[in-house]
Tab-separated table of C-alpha atoms and ligand atoms in Angstrom:
chain	number	residue	atom	x	y	z
J	28	MET	CA	-0.322	-0.090	0.186
J	29	THR	CA	1.503	3.568	-0.910
J	30	ASP	CA	1.650	6.368	1.377
J	31	MET	CA	-1.364	7.880	-0.304
J	32	GLU	CA	-3.701	4.830	0.277
J	33	ALA	CA	-3.177	4.575	3.635
J	34	LEU	CA	-3.326	7.823	4.262
J	35	ARG	CA	-6.416	7.846	2.834
J	36	GLU	CA	-7.892	4.464	4.758
J	37	ARG	CA	-7.274	6.786	8.242
J	38	LEU	CA	-8.889	9.375	7.274
J	39	GLY	CA	-11.424	8.009	6.411
J	40	GLY	CA	-11.958	6.399	9.338
J	41	GLU	CA	-12.238	9.405	11.118
J	42	LYS	CA	-14.789	12.678	11.465
J	43	PRO	CA	-13.548	14.541	8.703
J	44	LYS	CA	-10.069	16.226	8.987
J	45	LYS	CA	-9.341	20.350	7.038
J	46	ALA	CA	-6.012	21.841	6.518
J	47	PHE	CA	-4.770	25.113	6.115
J	48	VAL	CA	-1.783	26.455	3.714
J	49	ARG	CA	-0.627	29.019	3.542
J	50	SER	CA	1.906	30.412	1.116
J	51	PHE	CA	4.668	33.086	1.091
J	52	GLY	CA	6.401	34.709	-1.605
J	53	CYS	CA	7.021	33.600	-5.012
J	54	GLN	CA	4.557	32.455	-7.593
J	55	LEU	CA	7.031	29.228	-7.037
J	56	ASN	CA	5.870	29.026	-4.334
J	57	VAL	CA	1.883	29.373	-4.318
J	58	SER	CA	2.117	27.413	-7.175
J	59	ASP	CA	3.928	24.968	-4.970
J	60	GLY	CA	0.969	25.346	-2.206
J	61	GLU	CA	-1.512	24.950	-5.252
J	62	LYS	CA	0.273	20.973	-5.456
J	63	ILE	CA	0.296	20.774	-1.531
J	64	LYS	CA	-3.490	21.405	-1.595
J	65	GLY	CA	-3.722	19.007	-4.118
J	66	LEU	CA	-2.321	16.403	-2.270
J	67	LEU	CA	-4.413	16.589	0.653
J	68	LYS	CA	-7.233	16.845	-1.123
J	69	SER	CA	-6.810	14.048	-2.772
J	70	ALA	CA	-5.573	12.221	0.790
J	71	GLY	CA	-9.391	13.094	1.613
J	72	TYR	CA	-9.385	17.111	3.585
J	73	SER	CA	-11.302	19.433	1.971
J	74	PHE	CA	-10.448	22.774	3.399
J	75	ALA	CA	-10.128	24.842	6.413
J	76	GLU	CA	-11.582	29.246	6.139
J	77	SER	CA	-8.340	29.764	8.578
J	78	GLU	CA	-5.944	28.772	10.542
J	79	SER	CA	-8.066	28.159	13.620
J	80	ASP	CA	-10.336	25.782	13.211
J	81	ALA	CA	-7.875	23.787	10.798
J	82	ASP	CA	-6.890	19.747	12.036
J	83	LEU	CA	-4.058	20.615	10.225
J	84	ILE	CA	-2.139	24.166	9.110
J	85	ILE	CA	0.478	23.909	6.369
J	86	LEU	CA	3.241	26.773	6.211
J	87	ASN	CA	4.512	26.782	2.804
J	88	THR	CA	7.554	29.015	3.593
J	89	CYS	CA	9.694	32.125	1.435
J	90	ALA	CA	13.392	32.625	2.026
J	91	VAL	CA	13.850	35.059	-0.626
J	92	ARG	CA	14.519	37.725	1.953
J	93	GLU	CA	15.030	38.252	5.871
J	94	ASN	CA	11.220	40.139	6.689
J	95	ALA	CA	9.304	37.039	4.444
J	96	GLU	CA	11.482	35.261	7.230
J	97	ASP	CA	10.443	36.688	10.328
J	98	ARG	CA	6.947	37.157	9.269
J	99	VAL	CA	6.224	32.734	9.354
J	100	PHE	CA	8.595	32.677	12.977
J	101	GLY	CA	5.690	35.349	14.733
J	102	ILE	CA	3.107	32.719	12.537
J	103	VAL	CA	4.285	29.848	13.708
J	104	GLY	CA	5.032	30.944	17.492
J	105	SER	CA	1.942	32.240	17.969
J	106	MET	CA	0.085	28.976	16.624
J	107	LYS	CA	1.284	26.973	19.743
J	108	HIS	CA	-2.355	28.412	21.543
J	109	LEU	CA	-3.760	26.843	18.716
J	110	LYS	CA	-1.959	23.373	19.843
J	111	ASP	CA	-3.122	23.889	23.242
J	112	SER	CA	-6.178	24.025	23.090
J	113	ASN	CA	-6.100	21.132	20.229
J	114	PRO	CA	-3.737	18.540	20.910
J	115	GLY	CA	-4.646	16.772	18.139
J	116	LEU	CA	-3.697	19.757	15.206
J	117	ILE	CA	-0.752	19.250	12.944
J	118	ILE	CA	1.189	21.342	11.937
J	119	GLY	CA	4.099	21.903	9.204
J	120	ILE	CA	5.963	24.058	6.606
J	121	SER	CA	7.585	23.891	4.107
J	122	GLY	CA	8.994	25.527	1.065
J	123	CYS	CA	12.443	27.531	0.646
J	124	MET	CA	12.777	28.063	4.821
J	125	THR	CA	12.963	24.680	5.420
J	126	ALA	CA	15.917	23.916	2.746
J	127	GLN	CA	17.855	25.580	5.717
J	128	LYS	CA	20.205	23.766	7.368
J	129	HIS	CA	20.241	26.572	10.406
J	130	ILE	CA	17.005	27.328	9.655
J	131	ALA	CA	15.494	23.912	10.160
J	132	GLU	CA	17.516	23.485	12.903
J	133	LYS	CA	16.649	26.612	14.757
J	134	ILE	CA	12.755	25.411	14.166
J	135	ARG	CA	12.879	21.642	15.581
J	136	LYS	CA	14.697	23.287	18.615
J	137	SER	CA	12.621	26.456	19.312
J	138	TYR	CA	9.864	25.815	18.189
J	139	PRO	CA	8.080	21.884	19.147
J	140	GLN	CA	4.839	23.086	18.077
J	141	VAL	CA	5.944	21.917	14.811
J	142	ASP	CA	5.609	18.781	13.775
J	143	PHE	CA	6.876	17.895	10.185
J	144	VAL	CA	9.099	20.274	7.470
J	145	LEU	CA	9.026	19.048	3.754
J	146	GLY	CA	11.533	20.357	1.347
J	147	THR	CA	10.410	22.039	-1.712
J	148	SER	CA	11.416	19.115	-3.769
J	149	ALA	CA	9.510	16.686	-1.495
J	150	LEU	CA	6.621	17.090	-1.864
J	151	ASN	CA	5.231	13.870	-3.127
J	152	SER	CA	7.143	12.700	0.989
J	153	LEU	CA	4.119	14.514	2.476
J	154	PRO	CA	1.282	11.593	2.847
J	155	GLY	CA	4.391	9.388	4.423
J	156	LEU	CA	5.768	12.778	6.668
J	157	LEU	CA	1.245	13.279	7.747
J	158	LEU	CA	0.988	9.449	9.114
J	159	ASP	CA	4.782	10.317	10.815
J	160	CYS	CA	2.716	12.037	13.179
J	161	MET	CA	-0.407	10.788	13.284
J	162	ASN	CA	1.255	7.547	14.556
J	163	GLY	CA	3.669	9.835	17.243
J	164	SER	CA	6.562	11.262	15.582
J	165	LYS	CA	7.877	13.810	16.902
J	166	PHE	CA	9.596	16.151	14.073
J	167	ALA	CA	9.580	14.762	10.297
J	168	ALA	CA	11.618	15.807	8.475
J	169	ASP	CA	12.381	15.173	4.429
J	170	THR	CA	14.632	17.776	3.611
J	171	ASN	CA	16.446	15.567	0.623
J	172	GLU	CA	18.864	16.950	-1.963
J	173	TYR	CA	16.400	19.025	-3.960
J	174	THR	CA	16.661	16.658	-7.027
J	175	GLY	CA	13.368	16.075	-8.738
J	176	PHE	CA	10.116	17.649	-8.881
J	177	ALA	CA	6.482	16.232	-8.732
J	178	GLU	CA	4.894	15.574	-11.847
J	179	GLY	CA	1.468	14.934	-12.549
J	180	THR	CA	0.281	16.160	-9.280
J	181	GLU	CA	-3.266	17.140	-9.050
J	182	GLN	CA	-2.804	21.050	-8.191
J	183	VAL	CA	-5.970	23.002	-6.057
J	184	ARG	CA	-6.451	26.008	-8.598
J	185	GLU	CA	-7.159	29.583	-6.598
J	186	SER	CA	-8.492	30.339	-9.395
J	187	SER	CA	-10.753	29.421	-12.300
J	188	PHE	CA	-9.578	31.560	-14.647
J	189	LYS	CA	-5.921	32.949	-14.509
J	190	ALA	CA	-3.267	29.520	-14.240
J	191	SER	CA	0.494	29.188	-13.595
J	192	VAL	CA	2.886	27.296	-14.690
J	193	PRO	CA	5.519	25.924	-13.838
J	194	ILE	CA	8.412	25.065	-16.194
J	195	MET	CA	11.753	24.980	-14.858
J	196	PHE	CA	12.804	24.384	-11.299
J	197	GLY	CA	16.402	25.665	-9.386
J	198	CYS	CA	18.931	28.051	-11.003
J	199	ASN	CA	22.263	27.695	-11.644
J	200	ASN	CA	22.782	31.657	-11.861
J	201	PHE	CA	24.247	31.978	-8.472
J	202	CYS	CA	23.356	36.086	-8.353
J	203	THR	CA	26.143	36.991	-5.074
J	204	TYR	CA	22.887	38.061	-3.009
J	205	CYS	CA	20.625	34.977	-4.118
J	206	ILE	CA	19.654	32.634	-2.110
J	207	VAL	CA	17.578	30.445	-4.120
J	208	PRO	CA	20.194	28.362	-6.044
J	209	TYR	CA	20.736	26.997	-2.338
J	210	VAL	CA	17.142	26.352	-1.382
J	211	ARG	CA	15.766	24.763	-4.998
J	212	GLY	CA	18.893	23.601	-6.101
J	213	ARG	CA	19.984	22.785	-9.931
J	214	GLU	CA	18.134	24.104	-13.054
J	215	ARG	CA	15.634	21.266	-13.633
J	216	SER	CA	13.000	21.405	-16.953
J	217	ARG	CA	10.397	19.900	-17.099
J	218	ARG	CA	8.791	18.296	-20.253
J	219	SER	CA	7.754	20.003	-22.912
J	220	GLU	CA	5.764	17.623	-23.882
J	221	ASP	CA	4.289	17.617	-19.900
J	222	ILE	CA	3.757	21.521	-20.121
J	223	ILE	CA	2.496	21.472	-23.364
J	224	ASN	CA	-0.488	18.591	-22.455
J	225	GLU	CA	-1.182	20.629	-19.363
J	226	VAL	CA	-1.604	24.102	-21.088
J	227	ARG	CA	-4.210	22.917	-23.663
J	228	GLN	CA	-6.189	21.410	-20.869
J	229	LEU	CA	-6.145	24.279	-19.098
J	230	ALA	CA	-7.474	26.405	-22.427
J	231	ALA	CA	-10.045	23.645	-23.426
J	232	GLY	CA	-10.945	24.052	-19.460
J	233	GLY	CA	-11.540	27.672	-20.505
J	234	TYR	CA	-8.516	29.346	-18.084
J	235	LYS	CA	-7.724	32.439	-19.651
J	236	GLU	CA	-4.087	33.819	-18.686
J	237	ILE	CA	-1.674	30.815	-18.648
J	238	MET	CA	1.651	32.275	-16.402
J	239	LEU	CA	4.654	29.798	-17.392
J	240	LEU	CA	7.021	29.893	-13.952
J	241	GLY	CA	10.460	29.685	-13.602
J	242	GLN	CA	13.324	31.285	-11.477
J	243	ASN	CA	15.034	31.908	-14.442
J	244	VAL	CA	12.477	31.027	-17.698
J	245	ASN	CA	14.800	31.991	-20.312
J	246	SER	CA	17.320	29.571	-19.798
J	247	TYR	CA	14.432	26.230	-19.944
J	248	GLY	CA	15.825	23.183	-21.762
J	249	ASN	CA	19.242	23.846	-20.973
J	250	ASP	CA	19.461	21.259	-18.508
J	251	SER	CA	17.930	18.529	-21.193
J	252	ALA	CA	19.898	17.615	-24.683
J	253	ASP	CA	16.778	16.381	-26.213
J	254	GLU	CA	14.157	19.180	-24.948
J	255	ILE	CA	13.469	22.333	-27.081
J	256	SER	CA	14.002	25.732	-26.142
J	257	PHE	CA	11.798	28.383	-24.665
J	258	PRO	CA	11.331	30.698	-27.899
J	259	GLU	CA	10.411	26.833	-29.333
J	260	LEU	CA	8.471	25.785	-26.058
J	261	LEU	CA	6.251	29.978	-26.112
J	262	ARG	CA	5.877	28.882	-30.335
J	263	ARG	CA	4.530	25.527	-29.301
J	264	ILE	CA	1.870	26.775	-26.455
J	265	ASN	CA	1.367	30.034	-28.590
J	266	ALA	CA	-0.401	27.347	-31.305
J	267	ILE	CA	-2.431	26.260	-28.651
J	268	GLU	CA	-6.215	26.313	-29.961
J	269	GLY	CA	-8.535	29.001	-27.327
J	270	ASP	CA	-8.646	32.090	-26.483
J	271	PHE	CA	-6.326	33.018	-23.774
J	272	ILE	CA	-3.140	35.191	-23.027
J	273	ILE	CA	0.826	33.676	-22.372
J	274	ARG	CA	2.688	35.057	-19.343
J	275	PHE	CA	6.143	34.703	-18.283
J	276	MET	CA	8.421	34.882	-15.316
J	277	SER	CA	11.165	35.432	-14.420
J	278	SER	CA	13.578	35.855	-17.474
J	279	HIS	CA	17.192	36.803	-17.197
J	280	PRO	CA	18.839	39.703	-19.480
J	281	LYS	CA	20.927	37.789	-20.378
J	282	ASP	CA	19.051	35.002	-21.985
J	283	ALA	CA	17.339	37.460	-23.391
J	284	THR	CA	18.310	36.644	-27.474
J	285	ARG	CA	17.463	38.030	-29.941
J	286	GLU	CA	15.342	35.224	-31.261
J	287	LEU	CA	12.987	35.101	-27.426
J	288	LEU	CA	12.077	38.958	-28.586
J	289	ASP	CA	10.716	37.667	-32.261
J	290	VAL	CA	9.020	35.830	-30.608
J	291	ILE	CA	7.643	37.753	-27.880
J	292	LEU	CA	6.263	40.451	-30.656
J	293	GLY	CA	5.564	37.830	-33.102
J	294	CYS	CA	2.845	35.528	-31.427
J	295	GLU	CA	-0.523	36.991	-30.917
J	296	LYS	CA	-1.060	35.239	-27.106
J	297	VAL	CA	2.530	36.163	-26.141
J	298	ALA	CA	1.514	39.418	-23.563
J	299	LYS	CA	3.737	42.309	-24.861
J	300	HIS	CA	5.040	42.459	-21.725
J	301	LEU	CA	7.969	42.070	-20.545
J	302	HIS	CA	9.774	41.168	-16.927
J	303	LEU	CA	13.280	41.954	-17.237
J	304	PRO	CA	14.969	42.363	-13.832
J	305	VAL	CA	17.526	44.829	-13.723
J	306	GLN	CA	18.447	44.614	-9.730
J	307	SER	CA	21.255	48.388	-10.873
J	308	GLY	CA	21.686	50.679	-12.844
J	309	SER	CA	25.441	50.682	-12.728
J	310	ASP	CA	27.735	48.490	-14.159
J	311	ARG	CA	30.590	48.065	-11.184
J	312	ILE	CA	27.017	46.594	-8.694
J	313	LEU	CA	25.827	44.080	-11.763
J	314	ALA	CA	29.099	42.581	-12.097
J	315	GLU	CA	29.287	42.654	-8.019
J	316	MET	CA	25.944	40.837	-7.916
J	317	ASN	CA	26.866	38.351	-10.835
J	318	ARG	CA	24.750	39.694	-13.085
J	319	ARG	CA	26.833	38.560	-16.264
J	320	TYR	CA	25.468	41.437	-18.548
J	321	THR	CA	26.110	45.485	-18.056
J	322	VAL	CA	23.182	48.335	-18.450
J	323	LYS	CA	24.705	49.054	-22.104
J	324	LYS	CA	23.761	45.797	-22.560
J	325	TYR	CA	20.306	45.272	-21.135
J	326	LEU	CA	19.465	48.368	-22.621
J	327	GLU	CA	19.862	47.609	-26.123
J	328	THR	CA	17.222	44.889	-25.357
J	329	VAL	CA	15.096	47.777	-23.893
J	330	ASP	CA	15.723	49.123	-26.986
J	331	TYR	CA	15.539	46.356	-29.501
J	332	LEU	CA	12.218	45.719	-28.148
J	333	ARG	CA	10.883	49.529	-28.365
J	334	SER	CA	12.209	50.364	-31.579
J	335	ARG	CA	9.999	47.291	-32.632
J	336	ASP	CA	6.908	48.282	-30.334
J	337	LYS	CA	7.418	51.857	-29.135
J	338	ASP	CA	4.458	51.287	-26.353
J	339	PHE	CA	6.162	47.854	-25.568
J	340	SER	CA	5.883	47.472	-21.543
J	341	LEU	CA	8.533	46.305	-18.992
J	342	THR	CA	8.458	46.172	-15.873
J	343	THR	CA	11.689	45.228	-13.486
J	344	ASP	CA	12.966	44.226	-9.972
J	345	ILE	CA	15.831	46.451	-8.384
J	346	ILE	CA	17.218	45.692	-4.786
J	347	VAL	CA	18.651	49.406	-2.597
J	348	GLY	CA	21.220	48.911	-1.086
J	349	PHE	CA	23.539	46.114	-2.124
J	350	PRO	CA	26.842	46.329	0.316
J	351	ASN	CA	28.490	49.559	-0.750
J	352	GLU	CA	25.946	51.094	-2.662
J	353	SER	CA	27.110	54.769	-3.583
J	354	ASP	CA	25.447	57.631	-4.316
J	355	GLU	CA	26.661	57.554	-7.681
J	356	ASP	CA	25.051	53.691	-7.743
J	357	PHE	CA	22.347	54.768	-6.903
J	358	GLU	CA	21.860	57.844	-9.403
J	359	ALA	CA	22.722	55.035	-11.951
J	360	THR	CA	19.598	52.667	-10.850
J	361	VAL	CA	17.376	56.075	-11.068
J	362	SER	CA	18.430	57.090	-14.285
J	363	LEU	CA	18.266	54.050	-15.523
J	364	MET	CA	15.122	54.132	-14.501
J	365	LYS	CA	13.723	57.234	-15.809
J	366	ARG	CA	15.901	56.066	-19.384
J	367	VAL	CA	13.599	52.624	-19.995
J	368	LYS	CA	10.623	54.005	-18.603
J	369	TYR	CA	9.017	51.256	-16.895
J	370	ASP	CA	5.456	50.513	-16.460
J	371	ASN	CA	6.034	49.124	-12.642
J	372	ILE	CA	8.969	48.336	-10.751
J	373	TYR	CA	8.859	45.864	-7.829
J	374	SER	CA	12.316	47.156	-5.485
J	375	PHE	CA	13.209	45.807	-2.458
J	376	ILE	CA	15.561	47.095	0.045
J	377	TYR	CA	18.959	44.675	0.431
J	378	SER	CA	18.816	41.708	3.007
J	379	LYS	CA	22.062	40.073	3.805
J	380	ARG	CA	21.024	35.869	3.795
J	381	THR	CA	23.067	33.518	5.231
J	382	GLY	CA	25.068	31.318	2.784
J	383	THR	CA	25.462	33.540	-0.072
J	384	LYS	CA	28.132	35.383	-1.439
J	385	ALA	CA	27.825	38.677	-0.831
J	386	ALA	CA	26.579	37.783	2.485
J	387	GLU	CA	30.686	37.825	3.378
J	388	ILE	CA	30.815	41.487	2.115
J	389	ASP	CA	31.185	44.233	5.379
J	390	ASP	CA	28.631	46.608	3.948
J	391	ARG	CA	29.353	50.050	5.576
J	392	ILE	CA	25.809	52.299	4.330
J	393	SER	CA	23.630	52.381	6.868
J	394	ASP	CA	20.014	51.207	7.277
J	395	ASP	CA	18.838	54.933	6.689
J	396	VAL	CA	20.313	55.239	3.800
J	397	LYS	CA	18.924	52.878	2.238
J	398	SER	CA	15.472	53.533	3.432
J	399	SER	CA	15.695	56.907	1.907
J	400	ARG	CA	16.490	55.735	-1.307
J	401	MET	CA	14.193	52.860	-2.145
J	402	ARG	CA	11.795	56.274	-0.634
J	403	ARG	CA	12.921	57.959	-4.096
J	404	LEU	CA	12.795	55.061	-5.910
J	405	LEU	CA	8.879	54.742	-5.199
J	406	GLU	CA	8.820	58.342	-5.903
J	407	ILE	CA	10.745	58.708	-8.996
J	408	GLN	CA	8.981	55.236	-10.074
J	409	ARG	CA	4.792	57.009	-9.265
J	410	GLU	CA	6.334	60.159	-11.875
J	411	ILE	CA	7.540	57.804	-14.730
J	412	ALA	CA	4.630	55.907	-14.361
J	413	ALA	CA	1.782	57.727	-13.898
J	414	GLU	CA	3.943	59.757	-17.267
J	415	HIS	CA	3.915	56.319	-19.203
J	416	TYR	CA	0.491	55.344	-18.958
J	417	GLN	CA	-1.083	58.541	-20.722
J	418	ARG	CA	0.198	56.723	-24.343
J	419	PHE	CA	-2.777	54.448	-23.877
J	420	VAL	CA	-5.255	57.587	-22.704
J	421	GLY	CA	-7.655	57.377	-25.570
J	422	ARG	CA	-7.042	54.659	-26.890
J	423	ARG	CA	-8.601	50.923	-26.701
J	424	MET	CA	-7.262	48.259	-24.272
J	425	ARG	CA	-7.795	44.177	-23.879
J	426	VAL	CA	-8.170	43.608	-20.086
J	427	LEU	CA	-9.153	40.228	-18.982
J	428	VAL	CA	-11.590	40.706	-15.726
J	429	GLU	CA	-10.442	39.550	-12.699
J	430	GLU	CA	-11.844	40.807	-9.523
J	431	PRO	CA	-14.202	43.922	-8.249
J	432	CYS	CA	-12.332	47.582	-7.634
J	433	LYS	CA	-11.287	47.336	-3.849
J	434	LYS	CA	-11.386	51.285	-3.334
J	435	ARG	CA	-15.185	52.668	-5.677
J	436	SER	CA	-18.770	49.546	-5.395
J	437	GLY	CA	-19.714	48.806	-8.610
J	438	TRP	CA	-16.514	48.917	-10.376
J	439	LEU	CA	-13.986	46.081	-11.317
J	440	THR	CA	-10.735	46.213	-12.386
J	441	GLY	CA	-8.642	43.718	-14.867
J	442	LYS	CA	-5.007	43.507	-16.314
J	443	SER	CA	-4.118	44.084	-19.996
J	444	SER	CA	-1.294	42.271	-22.305
J	445	GLU	CA	1.034	45.088	-21.194
J	446	PHE	CA	0.429	44.286	-17.459
J	447	ILE	CA	-0.887	47.479	-16.976
J	448	ILE	CA	-4.187	47.403	-14.200
J	449	ALA	CA	-7.276	48.679	-15.512
J	450	GLU	CA	-10.600	50.461	-13.662
J	451	PHE	CA	-13.551	50.681	-14.694
J	452	GLU	CA	-17.602	49.666	-14.726
J	453	GLY	CA	-19.085	47.141	-14.556
J	454	GLU	CA	-21.162	43.871	-13.778
J	455	PRO	CA	-19.132	40.859	-11.267
J	456	SER	CA	-20.093	38.483	-13.528
J	457	LEU	CA	-17.843	39.870	-16.137
J	458	ILE	CA	-14.434	38.323	-13.780
J	459	GLY	CA	-13.006	35.866	-16.081
J	460	SER	CA	-13.463	37.343	-19.353
J	461	PHE	CA	-11.992	39.468	-21.222
J	462	VAL	CA	-13.540	43.527	-21.982
J	463	GLU	CA	-12.577	45.670	-24.507
J	464	ILE	CA	-12.486	48.987	-23.036
J	465	GLU	CA	-11.170	52.945	-24.275
J	466	VAL	CA	-8.766	54.657	-21.866
J	467	ILE	CA	-10.164	57.999	-20.412
J	468	LYS	CA	-7.646	58.635	-17.531
J	469	ALA	CA	-4.205	57.370	-16.758
J	470	MET	CA	-3.563	57.696	-12.539
J	471	ASN	CA	0.196	56.939	-11.646
J	472	TRP	CA	-1.283	52.909	-10.165
J	473	ALA	CA	-3.631	51.963	-12.668
J	474	VAL	CA	-5.548	53.416	-15.495
J	475	GLU	CA	-9.156	54.186	-15.867
J	476	GLY	CA	-11.162	53.389	-18.328
J	477	LYS	CA	-14.798	52.429	-19.947
J	478	ILE	CA	-16.378	48.944	-21.548
J	479	ILE	CA	-17.123	49.422	-24.819
J	480	SER	CA	-17.781	45.471	-25.501
V	27	LIG	N1	17.772	41.103	-0.627
V	27	LIG	C1	16.864	42.358	-1.424
V	27	LIG	N2	16.189	41.250	-2.626
V	27	LIG	C2	16.646	40.555	-3.012
V	27	LIG	N3	15.942	40.052	-4.257
V	27	LIG	C3	16.762	38.100	-4.420
V	27	LIG	N4	17.594	37.894	-3.376
V	27	LIG	C4	17.244	39.074	-2.149
V	27	LIG	C5	17.954	39.333	-1.598
V	27	LIG	N5	18.550	39.237	-0.740
V	27	LIG	C6	14.928	39.990	-5.130
V	27	LIG	C7	15.245	40.081	-6.407
V	27	LIG	C8	15.246	39.258	-7.171
V	27	LIG	C9	13.709	39.271	-6.656
V	27	LIG	C10	12.457	37.767	-6.807
V	27	LIG	O1	13.374	39.633	-5.181
V	27	LIG	O2	15.453	41.708	-6.530
V	27	LIG	O3	15.152	39.569	-8.861
V	28	LIG	FE1	17.972	34.212	-7.684
V	28	LIG	FE2	19.771	35.761	-9.697
V	28	LIG	FE3	18.461	33.075	-9.771
V	28	LIG	FE4	17.036	34.931	-9.084
V	28	LIG	S1	18.745	34.150	-11.466
V	28	LIG	S2	16.659	32.831	-8.511
V	28	LIG	S3	18.074	36.402	-8.440
V	28	LIG	S4	20.183	33.699	-8.736
């Protein structure tokens, strides 16, 4: 009997159990959370609305920045009372935090309320770990060597019209600030056939947005001599029947080849938007980060896209306060932002990650300086977006309607192909479908429009 069968049998004999899974961090981790839910559903669990009425709680964690880890420790700490009032409660921690030895050790020593830890590529061990816990094991763990991944695991998807599809796991780049290669292991691509079949099923099931995910999607296939390249994968997914939009994340600027850019520009289902994390506008810092491109090279990619489509949308990630980032380095980032005119940026204050190369650098920049740089960056981006969004005013935009607008009742929000947030009046029944709007006004976080069809 497999562990899954044994767990099913065990749960079948008891009153129905409820699970609560909470994911932190990036979309790949959210996707893992959906797989964890899929496994739990197959085992016979239903899902609780909150931690307080759950028999099983899994925190699916992120390790990219320290504040994400601190939040999880805070939450686990506060769960002690849940365990006191419900001794049968099982608490598990999965995701990237578990793959750091010092963190796994801290959980084991200081948080006895935690029953098990589940590594990032050990998802299929979950039924076995749960059985161990039910059989009285004090601390069950599988934090393996991040080599495999769970193919064929059913997912409980959060949305009925937007789906993420991981295409690869791990990262080979070793950017000096980043913990990912240590917690997710080396790049492993899924078989293109499996990916294409999955997208075909999703499209047939009415999904309107397919988000292809990987730490570095444009090196897809490089780990296998028989596999197709990322541009070819995009071409084949573009050819799948159905009305849906294709997005992908994240791309590394060093691998943004001309072929890839041409495929993005030429495939009608592929969004006219590229998320291209630049991290810094200073060549000195880029070298220290081991990013393997220069600002000049990055701008060649931007200029090529804009020469073919002058309104092409770009978003980016920026790290503020990398060790010993000078005023001059920071100003170089500001100039790059003004030159590129991003539609949105995701900016982060550098967070020291034990085990990475950058963690060994003796940093002389104060926290105050870093915070004030961050504030300035956000201010500048607001000005850039407000001005740059003007290009859409008076034009039509096809938008996937996502949810009711939080600020205005009777209004909806959605996203355009360019990944621009749009707000407009409309019926909630439109959620999950495409509408055409005319853009009336540009704001600094979104555009406002009215539905024309
Ligand atoms: N500190 C701050 N930001 C980081 N990122 C990755 N590692 C760190 C770190 N140590 C950011 C990068 C990356 C995004 C997903 O998270 O900008 O692109
Ligand atoms: Fe981290 Fe760099 Fe890999 Fe992105 S590409 S996951 S920043 S090491």
